[in-house]
CSV table of C-alpha atoms in Angstrom, one decimal:
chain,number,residue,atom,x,y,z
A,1,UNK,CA,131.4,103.0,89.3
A,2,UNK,CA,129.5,105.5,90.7
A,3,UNK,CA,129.1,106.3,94.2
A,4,UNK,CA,126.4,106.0,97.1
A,5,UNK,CA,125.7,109.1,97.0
A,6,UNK,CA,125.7,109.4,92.8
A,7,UNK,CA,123.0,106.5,93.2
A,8,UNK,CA,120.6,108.5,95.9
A,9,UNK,CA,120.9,111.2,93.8
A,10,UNK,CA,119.8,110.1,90.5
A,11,UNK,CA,117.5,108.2,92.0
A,12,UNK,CA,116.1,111.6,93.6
A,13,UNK,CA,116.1,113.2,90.0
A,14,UNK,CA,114.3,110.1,88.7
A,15,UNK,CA,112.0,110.4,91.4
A,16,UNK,CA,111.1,114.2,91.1
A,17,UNK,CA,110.4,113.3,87.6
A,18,UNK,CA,107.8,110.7,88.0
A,19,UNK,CA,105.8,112.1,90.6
A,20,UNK,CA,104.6,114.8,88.1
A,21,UNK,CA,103.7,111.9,85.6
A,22,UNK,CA,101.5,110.1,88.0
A,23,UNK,CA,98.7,112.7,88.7
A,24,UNK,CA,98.6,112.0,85.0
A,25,UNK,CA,98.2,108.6,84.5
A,26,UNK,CA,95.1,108.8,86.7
A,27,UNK,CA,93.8,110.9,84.3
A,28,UNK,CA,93.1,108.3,82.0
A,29,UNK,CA,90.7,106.5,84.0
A,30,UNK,CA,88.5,109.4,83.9
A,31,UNK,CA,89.0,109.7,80.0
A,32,UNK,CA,88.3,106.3,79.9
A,33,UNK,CA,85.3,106.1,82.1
A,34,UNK,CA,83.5,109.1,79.9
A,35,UNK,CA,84.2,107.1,76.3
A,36,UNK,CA,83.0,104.0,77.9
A,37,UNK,CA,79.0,104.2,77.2
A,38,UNK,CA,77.9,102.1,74.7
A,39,UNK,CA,81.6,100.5,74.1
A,40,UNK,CA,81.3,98.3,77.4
A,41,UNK,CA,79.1,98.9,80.8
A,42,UNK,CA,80.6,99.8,84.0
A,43,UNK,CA,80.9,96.4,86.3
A,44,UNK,CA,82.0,94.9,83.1
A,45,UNK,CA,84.9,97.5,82.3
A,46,UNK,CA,85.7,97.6,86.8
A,47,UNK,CA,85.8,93.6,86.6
A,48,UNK,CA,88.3,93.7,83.7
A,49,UNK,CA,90.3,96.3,84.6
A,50,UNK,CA,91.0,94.9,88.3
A,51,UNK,CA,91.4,91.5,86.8
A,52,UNK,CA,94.0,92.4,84.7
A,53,UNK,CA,95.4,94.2,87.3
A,54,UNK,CA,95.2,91.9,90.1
A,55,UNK,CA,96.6,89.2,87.7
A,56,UNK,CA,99.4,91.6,87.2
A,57,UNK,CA,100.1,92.2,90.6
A,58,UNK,CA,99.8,88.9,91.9
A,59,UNK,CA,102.5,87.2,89.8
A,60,UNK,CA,105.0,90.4,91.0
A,61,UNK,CA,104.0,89.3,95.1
A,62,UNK,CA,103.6,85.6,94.4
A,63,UNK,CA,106.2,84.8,96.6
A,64,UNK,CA,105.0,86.9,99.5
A,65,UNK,CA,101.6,85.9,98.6
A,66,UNK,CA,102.2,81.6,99.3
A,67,UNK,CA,104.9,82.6,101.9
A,68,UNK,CA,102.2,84.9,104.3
A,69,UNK,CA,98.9,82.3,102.4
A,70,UNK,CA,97.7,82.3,106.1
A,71,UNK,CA,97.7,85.7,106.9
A,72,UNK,CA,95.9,86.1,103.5
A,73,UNK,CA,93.0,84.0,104.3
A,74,UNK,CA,92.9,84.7,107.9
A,75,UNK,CA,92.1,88.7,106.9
A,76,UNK,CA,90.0,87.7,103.5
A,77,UNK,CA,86.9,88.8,105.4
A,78,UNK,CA,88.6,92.6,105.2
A,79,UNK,CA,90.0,91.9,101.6
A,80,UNK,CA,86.3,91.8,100.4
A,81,UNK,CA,85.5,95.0,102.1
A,82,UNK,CA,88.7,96.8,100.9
A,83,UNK,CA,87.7,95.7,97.5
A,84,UNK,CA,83.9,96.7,98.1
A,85,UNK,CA,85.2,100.6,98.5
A,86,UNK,CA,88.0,100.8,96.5
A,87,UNK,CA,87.7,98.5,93.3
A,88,UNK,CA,83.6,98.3,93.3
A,89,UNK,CA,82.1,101.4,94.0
A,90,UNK,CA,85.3,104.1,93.3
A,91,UNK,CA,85.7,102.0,89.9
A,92,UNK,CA,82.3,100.9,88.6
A,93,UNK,CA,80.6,103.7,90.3
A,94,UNK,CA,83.0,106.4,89.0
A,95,UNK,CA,81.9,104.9,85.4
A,96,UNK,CA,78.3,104.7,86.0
A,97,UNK,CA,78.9,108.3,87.0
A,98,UNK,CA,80.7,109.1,83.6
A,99,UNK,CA,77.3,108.8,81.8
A,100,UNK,CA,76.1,112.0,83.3
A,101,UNK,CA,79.0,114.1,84.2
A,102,UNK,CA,82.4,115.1,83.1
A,103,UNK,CA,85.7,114.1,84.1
A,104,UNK,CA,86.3,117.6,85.8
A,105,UNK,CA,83.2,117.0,88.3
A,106,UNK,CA,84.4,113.4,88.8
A,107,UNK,CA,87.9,114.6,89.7
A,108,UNK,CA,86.8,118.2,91.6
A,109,UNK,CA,84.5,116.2,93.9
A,110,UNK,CA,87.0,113.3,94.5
A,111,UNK,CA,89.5,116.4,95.5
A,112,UNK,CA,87.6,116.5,98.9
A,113,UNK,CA,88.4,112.7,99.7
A,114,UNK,CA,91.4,113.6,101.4
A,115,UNK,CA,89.4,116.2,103.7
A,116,UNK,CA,87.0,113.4,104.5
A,117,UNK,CA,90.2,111.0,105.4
A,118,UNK,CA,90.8,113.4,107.8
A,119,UNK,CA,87.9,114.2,109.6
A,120,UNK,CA,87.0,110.4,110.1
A,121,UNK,CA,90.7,110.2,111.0
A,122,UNK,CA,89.3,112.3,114.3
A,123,UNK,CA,86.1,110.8,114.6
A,124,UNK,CA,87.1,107.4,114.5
A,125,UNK,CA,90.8,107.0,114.9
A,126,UNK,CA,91.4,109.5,117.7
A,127,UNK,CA,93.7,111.5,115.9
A,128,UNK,CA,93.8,115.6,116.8
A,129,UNK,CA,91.8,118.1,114.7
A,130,UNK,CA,92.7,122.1,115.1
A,131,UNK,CA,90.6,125.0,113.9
A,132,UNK,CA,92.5,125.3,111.4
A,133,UNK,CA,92.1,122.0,110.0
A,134,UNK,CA,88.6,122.6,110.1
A,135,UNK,CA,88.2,125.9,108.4
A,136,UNK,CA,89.9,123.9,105.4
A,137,UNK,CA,87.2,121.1,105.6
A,138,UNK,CA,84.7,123.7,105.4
A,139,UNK,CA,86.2,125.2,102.2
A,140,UNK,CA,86.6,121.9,100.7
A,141,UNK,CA,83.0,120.8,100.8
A,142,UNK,CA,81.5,123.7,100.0
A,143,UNK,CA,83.9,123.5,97.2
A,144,UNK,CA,82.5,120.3,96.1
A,145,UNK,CA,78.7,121.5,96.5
A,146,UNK,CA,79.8,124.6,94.1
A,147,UNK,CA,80.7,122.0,91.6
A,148,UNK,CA,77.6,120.0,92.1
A,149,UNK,CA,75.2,122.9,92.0
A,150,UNK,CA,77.3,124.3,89.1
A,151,UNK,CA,77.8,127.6,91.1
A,152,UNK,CA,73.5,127.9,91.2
A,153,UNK,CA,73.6,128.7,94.7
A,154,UNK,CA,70.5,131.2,94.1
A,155,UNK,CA,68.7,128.6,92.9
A,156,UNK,CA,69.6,126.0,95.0
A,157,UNK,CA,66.0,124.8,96.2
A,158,UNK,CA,65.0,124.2,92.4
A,159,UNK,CA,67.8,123.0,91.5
A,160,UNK,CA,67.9,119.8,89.8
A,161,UNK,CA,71.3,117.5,90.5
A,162,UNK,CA,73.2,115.6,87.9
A,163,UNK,CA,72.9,111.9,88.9
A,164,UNK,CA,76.4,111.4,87.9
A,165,UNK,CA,77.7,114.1,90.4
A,166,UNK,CA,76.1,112.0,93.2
A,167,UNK,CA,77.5,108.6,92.2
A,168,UNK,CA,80.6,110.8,92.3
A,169,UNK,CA,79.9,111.9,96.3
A,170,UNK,CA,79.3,108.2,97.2
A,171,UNK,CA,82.6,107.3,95.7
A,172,UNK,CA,84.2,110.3,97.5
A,173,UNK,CA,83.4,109.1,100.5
A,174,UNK,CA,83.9,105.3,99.8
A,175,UNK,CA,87.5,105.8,98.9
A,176,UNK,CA,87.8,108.0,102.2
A,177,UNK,CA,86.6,104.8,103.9
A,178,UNK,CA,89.5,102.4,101.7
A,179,UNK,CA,91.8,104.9,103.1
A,180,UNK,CA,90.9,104.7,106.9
A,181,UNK,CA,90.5,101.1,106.8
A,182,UNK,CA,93.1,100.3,105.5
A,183,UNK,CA,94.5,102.3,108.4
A,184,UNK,CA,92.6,100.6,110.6
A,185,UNK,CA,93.2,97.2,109.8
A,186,UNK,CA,96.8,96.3,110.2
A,187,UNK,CA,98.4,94.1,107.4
A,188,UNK,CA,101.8,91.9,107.8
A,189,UNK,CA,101.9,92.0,103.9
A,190,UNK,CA,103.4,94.9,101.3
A,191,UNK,CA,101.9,97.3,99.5
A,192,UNK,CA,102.2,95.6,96.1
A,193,UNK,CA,100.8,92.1,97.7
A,194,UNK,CA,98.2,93.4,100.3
A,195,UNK,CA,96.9,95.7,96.6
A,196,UNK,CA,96.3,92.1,95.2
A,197,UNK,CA,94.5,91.2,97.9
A,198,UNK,CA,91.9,93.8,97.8
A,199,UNK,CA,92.2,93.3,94.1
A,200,UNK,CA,90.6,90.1,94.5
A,201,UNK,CA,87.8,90.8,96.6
A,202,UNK,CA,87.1,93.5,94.7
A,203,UNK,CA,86.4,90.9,91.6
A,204,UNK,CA,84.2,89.1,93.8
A,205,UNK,CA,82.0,91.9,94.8
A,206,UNK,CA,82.1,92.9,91.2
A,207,UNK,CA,81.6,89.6,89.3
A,208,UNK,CA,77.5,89.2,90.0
A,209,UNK,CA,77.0,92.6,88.7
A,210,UNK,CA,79.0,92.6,85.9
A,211,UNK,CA,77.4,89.2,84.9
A,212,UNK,CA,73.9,90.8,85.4
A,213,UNK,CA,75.2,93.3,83.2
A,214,UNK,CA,76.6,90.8,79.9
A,215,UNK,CA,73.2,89.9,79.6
A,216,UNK,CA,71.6,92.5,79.7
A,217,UNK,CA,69.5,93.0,76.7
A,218,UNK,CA,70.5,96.3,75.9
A,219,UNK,CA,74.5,95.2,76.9
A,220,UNK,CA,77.5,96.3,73.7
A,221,UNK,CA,79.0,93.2,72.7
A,222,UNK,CA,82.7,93.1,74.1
A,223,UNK,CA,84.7,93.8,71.3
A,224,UNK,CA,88.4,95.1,70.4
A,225,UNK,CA,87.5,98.7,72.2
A,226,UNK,CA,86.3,97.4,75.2
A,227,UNK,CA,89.3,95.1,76.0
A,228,UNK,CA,91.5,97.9,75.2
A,229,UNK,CA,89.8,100.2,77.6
A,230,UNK,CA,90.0,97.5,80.3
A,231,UNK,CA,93.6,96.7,79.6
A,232,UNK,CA,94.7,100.5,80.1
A,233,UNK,CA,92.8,100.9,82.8
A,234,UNK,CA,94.6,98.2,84.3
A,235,UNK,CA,98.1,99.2,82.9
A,236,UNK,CA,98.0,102.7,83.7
A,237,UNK,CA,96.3,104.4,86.5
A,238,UNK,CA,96.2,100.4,87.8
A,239,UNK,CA,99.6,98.7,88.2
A,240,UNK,CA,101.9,101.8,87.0
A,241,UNK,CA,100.7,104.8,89.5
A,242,UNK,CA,100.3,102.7,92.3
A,243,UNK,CA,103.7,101.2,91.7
A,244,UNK,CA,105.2,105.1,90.9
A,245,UNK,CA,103.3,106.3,94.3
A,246,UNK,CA,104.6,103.2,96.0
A,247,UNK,CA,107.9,104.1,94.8
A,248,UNK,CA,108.3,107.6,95.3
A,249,UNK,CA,106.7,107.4,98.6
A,250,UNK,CA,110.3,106.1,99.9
A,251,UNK,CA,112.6,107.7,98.0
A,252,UNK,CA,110.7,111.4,98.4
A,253,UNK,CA,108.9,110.8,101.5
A,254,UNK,CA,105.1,111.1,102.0
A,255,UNK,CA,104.3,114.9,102.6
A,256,UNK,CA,106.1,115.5,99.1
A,257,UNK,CA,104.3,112.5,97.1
A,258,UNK,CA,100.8,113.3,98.6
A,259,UNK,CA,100.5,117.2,97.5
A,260,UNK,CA,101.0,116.2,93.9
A,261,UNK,CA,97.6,114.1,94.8
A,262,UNK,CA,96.3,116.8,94.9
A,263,UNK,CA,97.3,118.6,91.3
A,264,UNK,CA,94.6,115.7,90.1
A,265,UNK,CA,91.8,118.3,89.5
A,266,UNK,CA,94.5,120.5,87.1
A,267,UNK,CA,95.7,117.7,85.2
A,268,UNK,CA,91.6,116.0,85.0
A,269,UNK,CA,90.5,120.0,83.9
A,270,UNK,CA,93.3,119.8,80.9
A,271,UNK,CA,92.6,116.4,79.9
A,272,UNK,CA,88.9,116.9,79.5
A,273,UNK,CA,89.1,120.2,77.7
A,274,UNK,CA,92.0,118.8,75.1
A,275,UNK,CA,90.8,115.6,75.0
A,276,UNK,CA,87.7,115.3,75.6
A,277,UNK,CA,86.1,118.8,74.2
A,278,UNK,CA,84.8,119.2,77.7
A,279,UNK,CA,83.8,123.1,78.0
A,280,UNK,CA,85.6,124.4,81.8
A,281,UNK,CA,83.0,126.7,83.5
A,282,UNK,CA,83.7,129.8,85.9
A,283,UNK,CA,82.2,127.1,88.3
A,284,UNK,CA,84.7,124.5,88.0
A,285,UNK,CA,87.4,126.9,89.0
A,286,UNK,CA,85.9,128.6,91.6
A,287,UNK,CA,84.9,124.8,93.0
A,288,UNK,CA,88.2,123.6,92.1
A,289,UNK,CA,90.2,126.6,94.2
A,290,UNK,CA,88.2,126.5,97.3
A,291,UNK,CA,88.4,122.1,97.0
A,292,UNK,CA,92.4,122.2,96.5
A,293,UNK,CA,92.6,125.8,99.1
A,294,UNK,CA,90.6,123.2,101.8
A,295,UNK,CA,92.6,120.4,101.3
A,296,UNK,CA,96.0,122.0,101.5
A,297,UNK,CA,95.1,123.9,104.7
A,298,UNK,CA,94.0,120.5,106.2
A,299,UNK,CA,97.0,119.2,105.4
A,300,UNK,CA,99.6,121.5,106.0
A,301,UNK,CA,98.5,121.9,109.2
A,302,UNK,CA,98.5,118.8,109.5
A,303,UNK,CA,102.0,118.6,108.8
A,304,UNK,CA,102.8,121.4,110.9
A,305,UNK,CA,101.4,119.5,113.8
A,306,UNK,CA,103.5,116.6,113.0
A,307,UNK,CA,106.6,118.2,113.1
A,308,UNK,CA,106.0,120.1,116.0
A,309,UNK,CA,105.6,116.8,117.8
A,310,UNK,CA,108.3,115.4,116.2
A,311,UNK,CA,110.5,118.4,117.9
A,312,UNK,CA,109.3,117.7,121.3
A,313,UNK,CA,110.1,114.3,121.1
């Protein structure tokens, strides 16, 4: 029988394995968002994919779910708001996006989310901010407007913006919202049960839309494609990264888990070029160092901070 120790150990290995395999698996949402158009429309393909997922997740937390059912409604007011940011606009939005951009913008200008996170984490949550931390917000959002401008800053007065890219910076900064709110807000329930929470209000915020949508005149019929697309999306950067962040985040601990976050942009870059045929531009590099430079400056510091008052306690 193997030891204590054997068990932490392989369950380390295990874990150092995975976390590389989950900056993937969000990859396919963005594969899946650009070969969406004209197979199924965006509220559609968000309302199946968190569904699915919700369904998923649900019947894992039932227990917890009917055990804490007054906490649940009690804090379904928030629930609908969680799923406004998170499941709405930084799922159907992301796809409406896809029509006009590639997966690299998307991904590149979602790489500053985590700078946002932390300047509202300041500005509204009271949390410290050092120089430091703010040179790297500075380099990550003019990282993200060298994306958008597609490294025309010469010509930015005439330049003309992709809509996409802009759906993009709206979901940016909605998902920076999810993330403090979710701070804010205080739940009694687990990860895996308060995520079908938000699940759910995310299908109600979705559902009229989507509707709307199904009858449009100009709306694909749902066919074999489209459920597939909504049933990966669901499967795997749904249920199976959240549950491998989830996961790792205890046995690797959060600093570790949330810099591979950030290797989203590499991963998104490959995928689009070998997949996708997407063409990768001096631009996108040049965006994508000064994004990923911003964002690890913010957070190291942040780190370094942390400990530091960790010592004096």
């Amino acid at each position: 029988m193997p030891t204590e120790a054997q068990r932490a150990q392989t369950k380390l290995r295990i874990a150092l394995v995975l976390v590389w395999l989950m900056p993937l698996l969000w990859t396919v949402n963005l594969v899946v968002a650009r070969q969406a158009p004209g197979v199924v429309t965006p509220h559609v393909l968000a309302l199946g994919r968190w569904t699915l997922a919700g369904v998923i997740l649900a019947w894992w937390s039932r227990q917890e779910l009917w055990r804490m059912r007054r906490e649940v409604i009690k804090a379904w007011p928030q629930s609908l708001v969680l799923g406004a940011c998170g499941m709405w606009i930084c799922g159907a939005w992301v796809y409406i996006a896809a029509q006009s951009t590639g997966a690299m913008n998307i991904s590149l200008i979602y790489a500053a989310s985590p700078v946002l996170i932390a300047v509202g984490s300041v500005l509204w949550l009271g949390e410290r901010f050092s120089v430091w931390q703010a040179l790297g917000v500075a380099l990550s959002l003019s990282g993200v407007v060298h994306v958008v401008v597609r490294g025309e800053w010469t010509h930015l007065a005439q330049l003309h913006f992709v809509v996409g890219d802009l759906w993009v910076v709206c979901s940016a900064f909605a998902w920076a919202a999810f993330s403090l709110l979710q701070k804010k807000w205080h739940s009694p329930l687990g990860s895996m049960a308060r995520l079908a929470t938000m699940c759910a209000g995310g299908v109600v915020v979705i559902l009229p839309f989507a509707v709307y949508e199904l009858f449009a005149t100009d709306a694909p019929a749902l066919g074999q494609q489209a459920l597939m697309q909504m049933l990966a999306t669901a499967l795997i950067p749904g249920v199976a990264a959240y549950w491998i962040y989830g996961w790792t985040l205890k046995v690797l601990g959060a600093s570790r888990v949330a810099v591979m976050l950030y290797a989203g942009p590499l991963y998104a870059a490959v995928v689009a070029w070998g997949v996708l045929g997407e063409s990768l531009g001096w631009y996108h590099l040049a965006g994508g160092l000064l994004i990923l430079s911003g964002v690890g400056l913010v957070m190291v510091t942040k780190s370094s901070e942390n400990n530091h008052s960790s010592a004096l306690r």
